[in-house]
Coordinates of C-alpha atoms and ligand atoms in Angstrom, one line a residue:
M563 CA 150.7 56.4 136.6
S564 CA 148.4 59.5 136.7
I565 CA 149.5 63.1 137.0
K566 CA 148.0 63.0 140.5
D567 CA 150.5 60.4 141.6
L568 CA 153.3 62.8 140.6
A569 CA 152.3 65.3 143.2
R570 CA 153.9 65.3 146.7
R571 CA 152.3 63.1 149.3
A572 CA 151.4 66.1 151.4
V573 CA 149.7 67.8 148.5
R574 CA 147.7 64.7 147.6
A575 CA 146.4 64.4 151.1
L576 CA 145.6 68.2 151.4
T577 CA 142.1 69.6 151.8
P578 CA 142.5 73.2 150.6
Y579 CA 141.5 76.1 152.9
Q580 CA 137.8 76.6 152.7
S581 CA 137.9 80.3 152.2
A582 CA 134.7 82.3 152.2
R583 CA 135.3 82.9 148.5
R584 CA 135.7 79.2 147.7
I585 CA 132.6 78.3 149.7
G586 CA 130.7 81.1 148.0
G587 CA 127.0 81.6 148.3
Q588 CA 124.1 83.5 146.7
G589 CA 123.1 86.8 148.2
N590 CA 123.5 90.5 148.5
V591 CA 124.7 90.9 152.1
W592 CA 128.2 89.5 152.4
L593 CA 129.2 89.0 156.1
N594 CA 131.3 85.8 155.8
A595 CA 134.9 87.0 155.3
N596 CA 135.4 89.8 157.9
E597 CA 135.9 92.2 155.0
A598 CA 135.1 95.9 155.3
P599 CA 131.7 96.8 153.8
L600 CA 132.7 99.4 151.3
A601 CA 135.6 100.1 148.8
Y602 CA 137.4 103.4 148.4
P603 CA 138.8 104.8 145.2
F604 CA 142.6 105.1 144.6
I605 CA 144.4 106.6 141.6
I606 CA 147.3 104.6 140.2
D607 CA 150.4 106.2 138.6
P608 CA 151.3 104.0 135.6
A609 CA 154.8 105.5 135.1
R610 CA 156.7 102.6 136.5
L611 CA 154.6 99.7 135.3
N612 CA 157.2 98.6 132.7
R613 CA 159.7 98.0 135.6
Y614 CA 160.0 95.2 138.1
P615 CA 158.9 96.6 141.5
E616 CA 161.2 96.9 144.5
C617 CA 161.2 93.7 146.6
Q618 CA 160.3 95.7 149.7
P619 CA 159.0 99.1 148.5
P620 CA 160.7 101.6 150.8
A621 CA 157.7 104.0 151.0
V622 CA 155.4 101.2 152.2
I623 CA 158.0 99.9 154.7
A624 CA 158.6 103.4 156.1
A625 CA 154.9 104.1 156.4
Y626 CA 154.1 100.9 158.1
A627 CA 157.0 101.1 160.5
A628 CA 155.9 104.6 161.5
Y629 CA 152.3 103.5 161.9
A630 CA 153.3 100.4 164.0
G631 CA 156.0 102.2 166.0
V632 CA 159.0 100.0 165.0
A633 CA 162.1 100.5 163.0
D634 CA 162.1 100.0 159.2
E635 CA 164.3 96.9 159.5
Q636 CA 161.7 95.3 161.7
V637 CA 159.1 95.3 158.9
L638 CA 158.5 92.9 156.0
V639 CA 155.7 93.4 153.5
S640 CA 154.1 90.4 151.8
R641 CA 151.2 89.2 149.7
G642 CA 148.8 89.4 152.6
A643 CA 149.3 88.0 156.1
D644 CA 148.7 84.6 154.6
E645 CA 152.0 84.8 152.7
A646 CA 153.7 85.9 156.0
I647 CA 152.4 82.8 157.7
E648 CA 153.8 80.5 155.0
L649 CA 157.1 82.4 154.8
L650 CA 157.6 81.8 158.6
I651 CA 157.0 78.1 158.2
R652 CA 159.2 77.8 155.1
T653 CA 162.0 79.8 156.8
F654 CA 162.0 78.1 160.2
C655 CA 160.6 74.6 159.7
E656 CA 162.4 71.7 158.1
A657 CA 159.9 69.6 156.0
G658 CA 159.3 66.1 157.4
Q659 CA 160.9 67.0 160.7
D660 CA 159.8 70.1 162.4
Q661 CA 156.4 71.1 163.8
I662 CA 154.3 74.2 164.5
L663 CA 151.9 74.6 167.5
I664 CA 148.4 76.0 167.1
C665 CA 145.5 76.6 169.6
P666 CA 142.2 75.6 167.9
P667 CA 139.6 76.8 167.3
T668 CA 141.6 79.4 165.4
Y669 CA 142.5 80.7 161.9
G670 CA 142.8 77.8 159.5
M671 CA 145.8 78.9 157.4
Y672 CA 148.4 78.0 160.0
A673 CA 147.5 74.3 159.7
I674 CA 147.0 74.5 155.9
S675 CA 150.4 76.2 155.3
A676 CA 152.1 73.7 157.6
E677 CA 150.5 70.7 155.7
T678 CA 151.5 72.1 152.3
C679 CA 155.0 72.5 153.5
G680 CA 155.2 69.0 154.9
V681 CA 155.5 70.4 158.5
G682 CA 153.8 68.7 161.5
I683 CA 151.1 70.3 163.6
V684 CA 150.8 70.1 167.4
E685 CA 147.3 71.1 168.6
V686 CA 146.9 72.5 172.1
P687 CA 143.2 73.5 172.2
L688 CA 142.1 76.8 173.9
T689 CA 141.0 76.4 177.5
A690 CA 137.4 76.6 178.6
A691 CA 138.0 80.3 179.1
R692 CA 139.2 80.4 175.5
Q693 CA 142.7 81.3 176.4
P694 CA 145.9 79.6 175.2
D695 CA 146.7 76.7 177.6
W696 CA 150.0 78.2 178.7
P697 CA 151.3 75.3 180.8
E698 CA 150.5 72.8 178.1
I699 CA 152.1 75.0 175.4
K700 CA 155.3 75.4 177.5
S701 CA 155.5 71.7 178.0
R702 CA 155.5 71.2 174.2
L703 CA 158.1 73.9 173.4
S704 CA 160.9 71.5 172.7
D705 CA 158.8 69.8 170.0
V706 CA 158.0 72.9 168.0
K707 CA 159.7 75.7 166.1
L708 CA 156.7 78.2 165.8
V709 CA 153.8 78.8 168.1
F710 CA 150.8 80.6 166.3
L711 CA 148.6 82.7 168.6
C712 CA 145.8 84.9 167.2
S713 CA 144.7 88.0 169.0
P714 CA 141.9 88.9 168.6
N715 CA 141.3 85.3 167.8
N716 CA 139.4 84.4 164.6
P717 CA 136.7 83.1 165.1
T718 CA 136.2 83.5 168.8
G719 CA 137.1 87.2 169.2
D720 CA 139.2 86.8 172.3
L721 CA 142.5 88.6 173.1
V722 CA 145.5 86.6 174.2
G723 CA 146.3 87.4 177.8
R724 CA 149.4 89.5 178.1
E725 CA 150.8 88.0 181.2
G726 CA 150.7 84.5 179.8
L727 CA 152.3 85.7 176.6
N728 CA 155.1 87.4 178.5
E729 CA 155.9 84.2 180.4
L730 CA 155.7 82.1 177.2
L731 CA 158.1 84.4 175.4
E732 CA 160.6 84.0 178.3
A733 CA 160.2 80.2 178.4
A734 CA 160.6 80.0 174.6
S735 CA 163.7 82.2 174.4
D736 CA 166.3 80.6 172.0
R737 CA 163.9 77.6 171.5
A738 CA 160.9 78.8 169.5
L739 CA 159.4 81.8 167.8
I740 CA 156.0 83.0 169.2
V741 CA 153.8 84.4 166.4
V742 CA 151.0 86.7 167.4
D743 CA 148.5 87.2 164.5
E744 CA 147.1 90.7 164.9
A745 CA 144.9 90.8 161.7
Y746 CA 142.1 92.5 163.6
I747 CA 144.2 94.7 166.0
E748 CA 142.9 98.0 164.6
F749 CA 139.5 97.3 166.2
C750 CA 141.2 97.3 169.7
P751 CA 144.6 98.9 169.1
E752 CA 145.4 99.2 172.8
A753 CA 145.7 95.4 172.9
S754 CA 148.6 95.2 170.5
V755 CA 151.7 93.4 171.7
V756 CA 154.1 95.2 169.3
D757 CA 155.7 97.0 172.3
L758 CA 157.0 93.6 173.5
L759 CA 159.2 93.3 170.3
A760 CA 161.7 95.6 172.1
R761 CA 162.1 93.0 174.8
F762 CA 161.7 89.7 173.0
P763 CA 163.7 88.8 169.9
N764 CA 161.6 85.6 169.5
L765 CA 158.3 87.5 169.1
V766 CA 156.8 87.9 165.6
V767 CA 153.6 90.0 165.0
T768 CA 151.7 89.6 161.7
R769 CA 149.3 92.3 160.4
T770 CA 147.2 93.0 157.3
L771 CA 145.5 95.7 155.3
S772 CA 142.6 93.3 154.5
K773 CA 140.4 94.0 157.5
A774 CA 140.3 97.5 159.1
F775 CA 142.0 99.1 156.1
A776 CA 139.3 97.8 153.7
L777 CA 141.9 96.4 151.2
A778 CA 141.4 92.7 151.1
G779 CA 141.5 92.9 147.3
I780 CA 145.1 94.1 147.0
R781 CA 146.6 91.3 149.1
C782 CA 149.0 93.2 151.4
G783 CA 150.2 92.1 154.8
F784 CA 153.1 92.8 157.2
T785 CA 155.4 90.9 159.5
L786 CA 156.9 92.8 162.5
A787 CA 159.9 91.2 164.2
A788 CA 163.5 91.6 165.2
G789 CA 165.7 92.6 162.3
E790 CA 167.4 89.2 162.5
V791 CA 164.1 87.4 161.8
I792 CA 163.1 89.9 159.0
A793 CA 166.5 89.3 157.4
L794 CA 165.9 85.5 157.3
L795 CA 162.4 85.9 155.9
S796 CA 163.8 88.2 153.3
K797 CA 166.0 85.4 152.0
V798 CA 163.0 83.2 151.3
I799 CA 160.4 85.7 150.0
A800 CA 160.0 85.9 146.2
P801 CA 162.1 88.6 144.4
Y802 CA 159.1 90.8 143.5
P803 CA 156.3 89.9 145.8
I804 CA 154.5 93.3 145.9
P805 CA 153.1 94.5 142.6
D806 CA 153.7 98.3 142.0
P807 CA 150.0 99.2 142.1
V808 CA 149.6 97.4 145.4
A809 CA 152.6 99.4 146.8
Q810 CA 151.0 102.6 145.6
I811 CA 147.7 101.9 147.2
A812 CA 149.3 100.6 150.4
A813 CA 151.4 103.7 150.8
E814 CA 148.3 105.9 150.4
A815 CA 146.3 103.9 152.8
L816 CA 149.1 104.3 155.4
S817 CA 149.3 108.1 154.8
A818 CA 148.0 110.5 157.5
K819 CA 144.7 110.8 155.5
G820 CA 144.5 107.0 155.0
L821 CA 145.0 106.3 158.7
T822 CA 142.3 108.8 159.7
L823 CA 139.9 107.2 157.3
M824 CA 140.7 103.8 158.7
Q825 CA 140.2 105.0 162.3
E826 CA 136.8 106.5 161.3
R827 CA 135.8 103.2 159.7
V828 CA 136.8 101.3 162.9
R829 CA 134.8 103.7 165.1
E830 CA 131.7 103.2 162.9
L831 CA 132.1 99.4 162.7
N832 CA 132.7 99.2 166.5
A833 CA 129.5 101.2 167.1
Q834 CA 127.6 98.9 164.8
K835 CA 129.1 95.9 166.6
A836 CA 127.8 97.2 169.9
R837 CA 124.3 97.8 168.5
L838 CA 124.3 94.3 167.0
K839 CA 125.4 92.7 170.3
A840 CA 122.7 94.6 172.2
E841 CA 120.0 93.3 169.7
L842 CA 121.4 89.8 169.8
A843 CA 121.3 89.7 173.6
A844 CA 117.6 90.3 173.6
L845 CA 116.7 87.5 171.1
P846 CA 115.5 84.1 172.5
C847 CA 117.2 82.1 169.7
V848 CA 120.7 83.3 170.9
T849 CA 122.3 81.2 173.5
E850 CA 125.9 82.7 173.6
I851 CA 127.6 85.7 172.3
F852 CA 131.4 85.3 172.1
E853 CA 134.0 88.0 172.6
D854 CA 133.9 90.8 170.2
K855 CA 137.4 92.3 169.8
G856 CA 137.5 92.0 166.0
N857 CA 135.1 93.2 163.3
F858 CA 133.0 90.1 163.8
V859 CA 130.8 88.4 166.4
L860 CA 130.6 84.6 166.8
V861 CA 127.1 83.7 168.1
R862 CA 125.8 80.4 169.3
F863 CA 122.1 79.8 168.6
D864 CA 119.7 77.2 169.9
D865 CA 119.6 75.9 166.3
G866 CA 122.6 77.2 164.4
A867 CA 121.8 75.3 161.2
R868 CA 118.3 76.8 161.1
V869 CA 119.7 80.3 161.5
F870 CA 122.3 79.8 158.8
A871 CA 119.6 78.4 156.4
A872 CA 117.2 81.3 157.2
M873 CA 120.0 83.8 156.6
K874 CA 120.9 82.1 153.3
E875 CA 117.3 82.2 152.3
A876 CA 117.3 86.0 152.9
G877 CA 120.5 86.5 150.8
I878 CA 122.7 87.1 153.9
I879 CA 125.9 85.1 153.7
L880 CA 127.5 84.2 157.1
R881 CA 130.2 81.8 158.1
D882 CA 129.2 78.5 159.8
F883 CA 131.6 77.3 162.5
S884 CA 129.3 74.6 163.9
S885 CA 131.6 71.7 162.8
K886 CA 134.6 73.1 164.8
P887 CA 135.3 71.5 168.2
G888 CA 133.4 73.3 170.9
L889 CA 131.6 75.6 168.5
N890 CA 128.4 73.6 167.8
D891 CA 125.5 75.8 166.6
S892 CA 127.9 78.8 166.2
V893 CA 127.8 81.2 163.3
R894 CA 130.2 84.1 162.7
I895 CA 128.7 87.4 161.6
T896 CA 131.0 90.0 160.1
V897 CA 130.2 93.5 161.3
G898 CA 129.0 95.7 158.4
Y899 CA 127.1 98.9 158.1
R900 CA 123.8 99.7 159.8
G901 CA 121.5 98.4 157.0
E902 CA 123.3 95.1 156.9
M903 CA 123.2 94.6 160.7
D904 CA 119.4 95.5 160.6
A905 CA 118.9 92.9 157.9
V906 CA 120.5 90.2 160.1
V907 CA 118.5 91.2 163.2
N908 CA 115.3 91.2 161.2
V909 CA 115.8 87.7 160.0
L910 CA 116.6 86.5 163.6
R911 CA 113.5 88.2 165.0
D912 CA 111.4 86.2 162.6
I913 CA 112.9 82.9 163.7
R914 CA 110.6 81.1 166.2
Ligands
PLP1797 C1 142.0 87.5 157.4 C2 143.1 86.9 158.3 C3 144.4 86.8 157.8 C4 144.7 86.9 156.3 O1 145.1 88.2 156.0 P1 145.5 88.5 154.5 O2 146.4 89.7 154.7 O3 144.2 88.8 153.8 O4 146.2 87.3 153.9 C5 145.3 86.3 158.7 N1 145.0 86.0 159.9 C6 143.8 86.1 160.4 C7 143.5 85.7 161.8 C8 142.7 86.5 159.6 O5 141.5 86.5 160.0

């Protein structure tokens, strides 16, 4: 018997998430993980580093609640939104029995977390208009505990339609939780569904500091939900999930000054996104530009593999989605600063 045979069956069968970091690459222009292009300095106070941190640092909770417009008891802070996804599954799904529902193509961690936890996955693909297939999702509600929707959707950039979501929340009342992943919502804040929390106790919204806040390195995310849901998640979360330096940085990023900086960054990146899209639209090798509500643009080329290889050659690392259903020849470009976007366009111009 080998050590491998000791592992759980679900773990033996698991293909780990192919994160941008794991795939790696060689280059100097990193546009493959939807990160912000620049880091900002923070000063850490070491006075409490000998102590265990608070499970839910009150300053961080209060700051995020104020920013999101909800009550403190509706907020949970975790090790990135990824931990929030896993906590939801571990809290609400019985291993070997329950299922989650996902709408591919979408963010990969919903399925990976379910598989690691031994929880089943019901796939209801997006429609041709790249919207959740509302009637089909409703017809599967009795089979699932959690429905994961992503808005803006990674990697297609589409928003989830509000009317459909409203009706789904009603249909799922007392049957399933509807999770809306708003990792990119700062790039189109008007599209947030957080206001619906006041009407629907079965709505859960996940957020992160990894994208618009330029803090992917500290691993800090949030769950917004009814107090009852947050209380259940709090039973499952680790006793000290948020390192004290992370809490200090998060609180500063959520201060008035931090929020202003974030909004300036969003304005600049959205402007660069508009420029990039205009350039792409004029290029003969581009066959489709997907929605652009996040800090990334998914682009279909006449020959996606060729574009990906040419970029790699030029030291520009992008993310290839061509193996995903319906996304043949599609490559996702994270929006960076002007020089990075110019570098991308220059390579594309040279492709014949
Ligand atoms: C990046 C991303 C996350 C992960 O956020 P972390 O806080 O860095 O764990 C979650 N959901 C989506 C859709 C993402 O793109």
